[in-house]
Amino acid sequence: MVRDPLGEDRGAGWSGSSGSSLRAGRLLDSPPVNAVTHAVFGAGALAGASLVLGVEPALYAYPVAGVAALVPDLDNPRSKLGNGLSPMRSPLLNALTRPLSWALRAVSFGLFKTVGHRTLTHSLLGLAAFAALAWLLWRAVPGPGYGLFVALVAGYASHLAADSLNTPGVPLLWPVGGTARLWPGGIRSGGVAELVVAVIAVAVAGYLAYLVHPVLQDQVDGVLSAALYRESLTPPL
């Protein structure tokens, strides 16, 4: 079995050469770091898209982008969203979130049984369908609608970019076929390679957030200036 460093574990019998090919083998729970890496990619994609569009995203947009970055793996019943929401400690919150949890499980099961893992939701067609739903949500929410739209689409797209770094790649042209990889041969999960990807993702996301938020720039520059000033007052040894 080959583990996907930025998504879910993949059975050795899975074939991505055809849109109708269903992935074989047993799905295993993905390590928490995989979901965190996807969320970081989502936050970085939001900051990058906002920088290109010339807008400053609201703080709430970052967790929205992080959750949207997990949506493509909804086609896997063992994924973070496909397995439903975790039970809440509060009985009231638990009761309120159960319907959503059941809905996520139902959609995940349906996707897995009809198209399989890493097919529709990991393609440009799936991205377009999700963007259309996000656009409808944008039109329905007049206030923060545009920021919500950018966060959702950027987060979803970041998942495809992240998964294209690993060995299996992503079927961007599904159902036509073919596999896309940003790294020749892909990067296998585990060890130094996976750690390097996660660290780079955090660094890039932080730098992009610094560029897109003037308030953050002022705070960081102020901290650095204070540190340099204190250093200048330190007498030489």
JSON list of N, CA, C and O in Angstrom, two decimals, residues 98-126:
[
{"chain": "A", "resi": 98, "resn": "ARG", "atom": "N", "xyz": [-25.43, 16.82, 14.40]},
{"chain": "A", "resi": 98, "resn": "ARG", "atom": "CA", "xyz": [-25.65, 15.44, 13.92]},
{"chain": "A", "resi": 98, "resn": "ARG", "atom": "C", "xyz": [-26.25, 15.39, 12.52]},
{"chain": "A", "resi": 98, "resn": "ARG", "atom": "O", "xyz": [-25.81, 14.58, 11.70]},
{"chain": "A", "resi": 99, "resn": "PRO", "atom": "N", "xyz": [-27.27, 16.21, 12.19]},
{"chain": "A", "resi": 99, "resn": "PRO", "atom": "CA", "xyz": [-27.80, 16.15, 10.82]},
{"chain": "A", "resi": 99, "resn": "PRO", "atom": "C", "xyz": [-26.75, 16.44, 9.75]},
{"chain": "A", "resi": 99, "resn": "PRO", "atom": "O", "xyz": [-26.71, 15.78, 8.71]},
{"chain": "A", "resi": 100, "resn": "LEU", "atom": "N", "xyz": [-25.88, 17.44, 10.01]},
{"chain": "A", "resi": 100, "resn": "LEU", "atom": "CA", "xyz": [-24.81, 17.74, 9.07]},
{"chain": "A", "resi": 100, "resn": "LEU", "atom": "C", "xyz": [-23.84, 16.59, 8.96]},
{"chain": "A", "resi": 100, "resn": "LEU", "atom": "O", "xyz": [-23.37, 16.25, 7.86]},
{"chain": "A", "resi": 101, "resn": "SER", "atom": "N", "xyz": [-23.53, 15.97, 10.08]},
{"chain": "A", "resi": 101, "resn": "SER", "atom": "CA", "xyz": [-22.62, 14.83, 10.08]},
{"chain": "A", "resi": 101, "resn": "SER", "atom": "C", "xyz": [-23.19, 13.68, 9.26]},
{"chain": "A", "resi": 101, "resn": "SER", "atom": "O", "xyz": [-22.48, 13.05, 8.47]},
{"chain": "A", "resi": 102, "resn": "TRP", "atom": "N", "xyz": [-24.47, 13.39, 9.45]},
{"chain": "A", "resi": 102, "resn": "TRP", "atom": "CA", "xyz": [-25.10, 12.32, 8.68]},
{"chain": "A", "resi": 102, "resn": "TRP", "atom": "C", "xyz": [-25.12, 12.65, 7.19]},
{"chain": "A", "resi": 102, "resn": "TRP", "atom": "O", "xyz": [-24.91, 11.77, 6.34]},
{"chain": "A", "resi": 103, "resn": "ALA", "atom": "N", "xyz": [-25.35, 13.93, 6.86]},
{"chain": "A", "resi": 103, "resn": "ALA", "atom": "CA", "xyz": [-25.37, 14.34, 5.46]},
{"chain": "A", "resi": 103, "resn": "ALA", "atom": "C", "xyz": [-23.99, 14.16, 4.82]},
{"chain": "A", "resi": 103, "resn": "ALA", "atom": "O", "xyz": [-23.87, 13.69, 3.68]},
{"chain": "A", "resi": 104, "resn": "LEU", "atom": "N", "xyz": [-22.94, 14.53, 5.55]},
{"chain": "A", "resi": 104, "resn": "LEU", "atom": "CA", "xyz": [-21.58, 14.36, 5.04]},
{"chain": "A", "resi": 104, "resn": "LEU", "atom": "C", "xyz": [-21.27, 12.89, 4.78]},
{"chain": "A", "resi": 104, "resn": "LEU", "atom": "O", "xyz": [-20.68, 12.53, 3.75]},
{"chain": "A", "resi": 105, "resn": "ARG", "atom": "N", "xyz": [-21.67, 12.03, 5.71]},
{"chain": "A", "resi": 105, "resn": "ARG", "atom": "CA", "xyz": [-21.43, 10.60, 5.53]},
{"chain": "A", "resi": 105, "resn": "ARG", "atom": "C", "xyz": [-22.19, 10.06, 4.33]},
{"chain": "A", "resi": 105, "resn": "ARG", "atom": "O", "xyz": [-21.68, 9.23, 3.57]},
{"chain": "A", "resi": 106, "resn": "ALA", "atom": "N", "xyz": [-23.43, 10.51, 4.16]},
{"chain": "A", "resi": 106, "resn": "ALA", "atom": "CA", "xyz": [-24.25, 10.03, 3.05]},
{"chain": "A", "resi": 106, "resn": "ALA", "atom": "C", "xyz": [-23.65, 10.45, 1.70]},
{"chain": "A", "resi": 106, "resn": "ALA", "atom": "O", "xyz": [-23.54, 9.64, 0.77]},
{"chain": "A", "resi": 107, "resn": "VAL", "atom": "N", "xyz": [-23.23, 11.72, 1.61]},
{"chain": "A", "resi": 107, "resn": "VAL", "atom": "CA", "xyz": [-22.62, 12.21, 0.37]},
{"chain": "A", "resi": 107, "resn": "VAL", "atom": "C", "xyz": [-21.32, 11.47, 0.10]},
{"chain": "A", "resi": 107, "resn": "VAL", "atom": "O", "xyz": [-21.03, 11.08, -1.04]},
{"chain": "A", "resi": 108, "resn": "SER", "atom": "N", "xyz": [-20.51, 11.27, 1.14]},
{"chain": "A", "resi": 108, "resn": "SER", "atom": "CA", "xyz": [-19.24, 10.58, 0.99]},
{"chain": "A", "resi": 108, "resn": "SER", "atom": "C", "xyz": [-19.45, 9.15, 0.50]},
{"chain": "A", "resi": 108, "resn": "SER", "atom": "O", "xyz": [-18.77, 8.68, -0.42]},
{"chain": "A", "resi": 109, "resn": "PHE", "atom": "N", "xyz": [-20.40, 8.45, 1.10]},
{"chain": "A", "resi": 109, "resn": "PHE", "atom": "CA", "xyz": [-20.67, 7.08, 0.70]},
{"chain": "A", "resi": 109, "resn": "PHE", "atom": "C", "xyz": [-21.15, 7.02, -0.75]},
{"chain": "A", "resi": 109, "resn": "PHE", "atom": "O", "xyz": [-20.74, 6.16, -1.53]},
{"chain": "A", "resi": 110, "resn": "GLY", "atom": "N", "xyz": [-22.02, 7.98, -1.12]},
{"chain": "A", "resi": 110, "resn": "GLY", "atom": "CA", "xyz": [-22.53, 8.00, -2.48]},
{"chain": "A", "resi": 110, "resn": "GLY", "atom": "C", "xyz": [-21.44, 8.26, -3.50]},
{"chain": "A", "resi": 110, "resn": "GLY", "atom": "O", "xyz": [-21.38, 7.60, -4.56]},
{"chain": "A", "resi": 111, "resn": "LEU", "atom": "N", "xyz": [-20.55, 9.22, -3.21]},
{"chain": "A", "resi": 111, "resn": "LEU", "atom": "CA", "xyz": [-19.45, 9.51, -4.13]},
{"chain": "A", "resi": 111, "resn": "LEU", "atom": "C", "xyz": [-18.51, 8.32, -4.27]},
{"chain": "A", "resi": 111, "resn": "LEU", "atom": "O", "xyz": [-18.08, 7.98, -5.38]},
{"chain": "A", "resi": 112, "resn": "PHE", "atom": "N", "xyz": [-18.20, 7.69, -3.15]},
{"chain": "A", "resi": 112, "resn": "PHE", "atom": "CA", "xyz": [-17.25, 6.58, -3.18]},
{"chain": "A", "resi": 112, "resn": "PHE", "atom": "C", "xyz": [-17.81, 5.41, -3.97]},
{"chain": "A", "resi": 112, "resn": "PHE", "atom": "O", "xyz": [-17.08, 4.74, -4.72]},
{"chain": "A", "resi": 113, "resn": "LYS", "atom": "N", "xyz": [-19.11, 5.15, -3.83]},
{"chain": "A", "resi": 113, "resn": "LYS", "atom": "CA", "xyz": [-19.72, 4.02, -4.50]},
{"chain": "A", "resi": 113, "resn": "LYS", "atom": "C", "xyz": [-19.97, 4.27, -5.99]},
{"chain": "A", "resi": 113, "resn": "LYS", "atom": "O", "xyz": [-19.99, 3.34, -6.79]},
{"chain": "A", "resi": 114, "resn": "THR", "atom": "N", "xyz": [-20.14, 5.52, -6.37]},
{"chain": "A", "resi": 114, "resn": "THR", "atom": "CA", "xyz": [-20.46, 5.82, -7.76]},
{"chain": "A", "resi": 114, "resn": "THR", "atom": "C", "xyz": [-19.22, 6.14, -8.61]},
{"chain": "A", "resi": 114, "resn": "THR", "atom": "O", "xyz": [-19.08, 5.63, -9.72]},
{"chain": "A", "resi": 115, "resn": "VAL", "atom": "N", "xyz": [-18.33, 6.99, -8.10]},
{"chain": "A", "resi": 115, "resn": "VAL", "atom": "CA", "xyz": [-17.17, 7.38, -8.90]},
{"chain": "A", "resi": 115, "resn": "VAL", "atom": "C", "xyz": [-15.84, 6.99, -8.27]},
{"chain": "A", "resi": 115, "resn": "VAL", "atom": "O", "xyz": [-14.80, 7.01, -8.93]},
{"chain": "A", "resi": 116, "resn": "GLY", "atom": "N", "xyz": [-15.84, 6.64, -6.98]},
{"chain": "A", "resi": 116, "resn": "GLY", "atom": "CA", "xyz": [-14.60, 6.24, -6.32]},
{"chain": "A", "resi": 116, "resn": "GLY", "atom": "C", "xyz": [-13.80, 7.42, -5.80]},
{"chain": "A", "resi": 116, "resn": "GLY", "atom": "O", "xyz": [-14.17, 8.58, -5.97]},
{"chain": "A", "resi": 117, "resn": "HIS", "atom": "N", "xyz": [-12.69, 7.10, -5.15]},
{"chain": "A", "resi": 117, "resn": "HIS", "atom": "CA", "xyz": [-11.83, 8.13, -4.55]},
{"chain": "A", "resi": 117, "resn": "HIS", "atom": "C", "xyz": [-10.89, 8.70, -5.59]},
{"chain": "A", "resi": 117, "resn": "HIS", "atom": "O", "xyz": [-10.38, 7.99, -6.45]},
{"chain": "A", "resi": 118, "resn": "ARG", "atom": "N", "xyz": [-10.65, 9.99, -5.51]},
{"chain": "A", "resi": 118, "resn": "ARG", "atom": "CA", "xyz": [-9.74, 10.72, -6.40]},
{"chain": "A", "resi": 118, "resn": "ARG", "atom": "C", "xyz": [-10.19, 10.62, -7.84]},
{"chain": "A", "resi": 118, "resn": "ARG", "atom": "O", "xyz": [-9.41, 10.23, -8.73]},
{"chain": "A", "resi": 119, "resn": "THR", "atom": "N", "xyz": [-11.41, 10.97, -8.11]},
{"chain": "A", "resi": 119, "resn": "THR", "atom": "CA", "xyz": [-11.90, 11.04, -9.48]},
{"chain": "A", "resi": 119, "resn": "THR", "atom": "C", "xyz": [-12.57, 12.39, -9.68]},
{"chain": "A", "resi": 119, "resn": "THR", "atom": "O", "xyz": [-11.88, 13.38, -9.90]},
{"chain": "A", "resi": 120, "resn": "LEU", "atom": "N", "xyz": [-13.88, 12.45, -9.59]},
{"chain": "A", "resi": 120, "resn": "LEU", "atom": "CA", "xyz": [-14.63, 13.68, -9.84]},
{"chain": "A", "resi": 120, "resn": "LEU", "atom": "C", "xyz": [-14.19, 14.84, -8.96]},
{"chain": "A", "resi": 120, "resn": "LEU", "atom": "O", "xyz": [-13.92, 15.95, -9.45]},
{"chain": "A", "resi": 121, "resn": "THR", "atom": "N", "xyz": [-14.11, 14.61, -7.66]},
{"chain": "A", "resi": 121, "resn": "THR", "atom": "CA", "xyz": [-13.83, 15.72, -6.74]},
{"chain": "A", "resi": 121, "resn": "THR", "atom": "C", "xyz": [-12.38, 16.21, -6.84]},
{"chain": "A", "resi": 121, "resn": "THR", "atom": "O", "xyz": [-12.06, 17.28, -6.32]},
{"chain": "A", "resi": 122, "resn": "HIS", "atom": "N", "xyz": [-11.52, 15.44, -7.49]},
{"chain": "A", "resi": 122, "resn": "HIS", "atom": "CA", "xyz": [-10.12, 15.84, -7.65]},
{"chain": "A", "resi": 122, "resn": "HIS", "atom": "C", "xyz": [-9.82, 16.27, -9.09]},
{"chain": "A", "resi": 122, "resn": "HIS", "atom": "O", "xyz": [-8.67, 16.22, -9.53]},
{"chain": "A", "resi": 123, "resn": "SER", "atom": "N", "xyz": [-10.83, 16.70, -9.81]},
{"chain": "A", "resi": 123, "resn": "SER", "atom": "CA", "xyz": [-10.68, 17.09, -11.21]},
{"chain": "A", "resi": 123, "resn": "SER", "atom": "C", "xyz": [-11.09, 18.55, -11.41]},
{"chain": "A", "resi": 123, "resn": "SER", "atom": "O", "xyz": [-11.69, 19.18, -10.53]},
{"chain": "A", "resi": 124, "resn": "LEU", "atom": "N", "xyz": [-10.79, 19.06, -12.59]},
{"chain": "A", "resi": 124, "resn": "LEU", "atom": "CA", "xyz": [-11.21, 20.42, -12.93]},
{"chain": "A", "resi": 124, "resn": "LEU", "atom": "C", "xyz": [-12.73, 20.50, -13.02]},
{"chain": "A", "resi": 124, "resn": "LEU", "atom": "O", "xyz": [-13.32, 21.55, -12.72]},
{"chain": "A", "resi": 125, "resn": "LEU", "atom": "N", "xyz": [-13.36, 19.41, -13.42]},
{"chain": "A", "resi": 125, "resn": "LEU", "atom": "CA", "xyz": [-14.82, 19.37, -13.47]},
{"chain": "A", "resi": 125, "resn": "LEU", "atom": "C", "xyz": [-15.40, 19.51, -12.08]},
{"chain": "A", "resi": 125, "resn": "LEU", "atom": "O", "xyz": [-16.37, 20.26, -11.86]},
{"chain": "A", "resi": 126, "resn": "GLY", "atom": "N", "xyz": [-14.80, 18.82, -11.11]},
{"chain": "A", "resi": 126, "resn": "GLY", "atom": "CA", "xyz": [-15.26, 18.93, -9.73]},
{"chain": "A", "resi": 126, "resn": "GLY", "atom": "C", "xyz": [-15.02, 20.33, -9.18]},
{"chain": "A", "resi": 126, "resn": "GLY", "atom": "O", "xyz": [-15.87, 20.87, -8.44]}
]
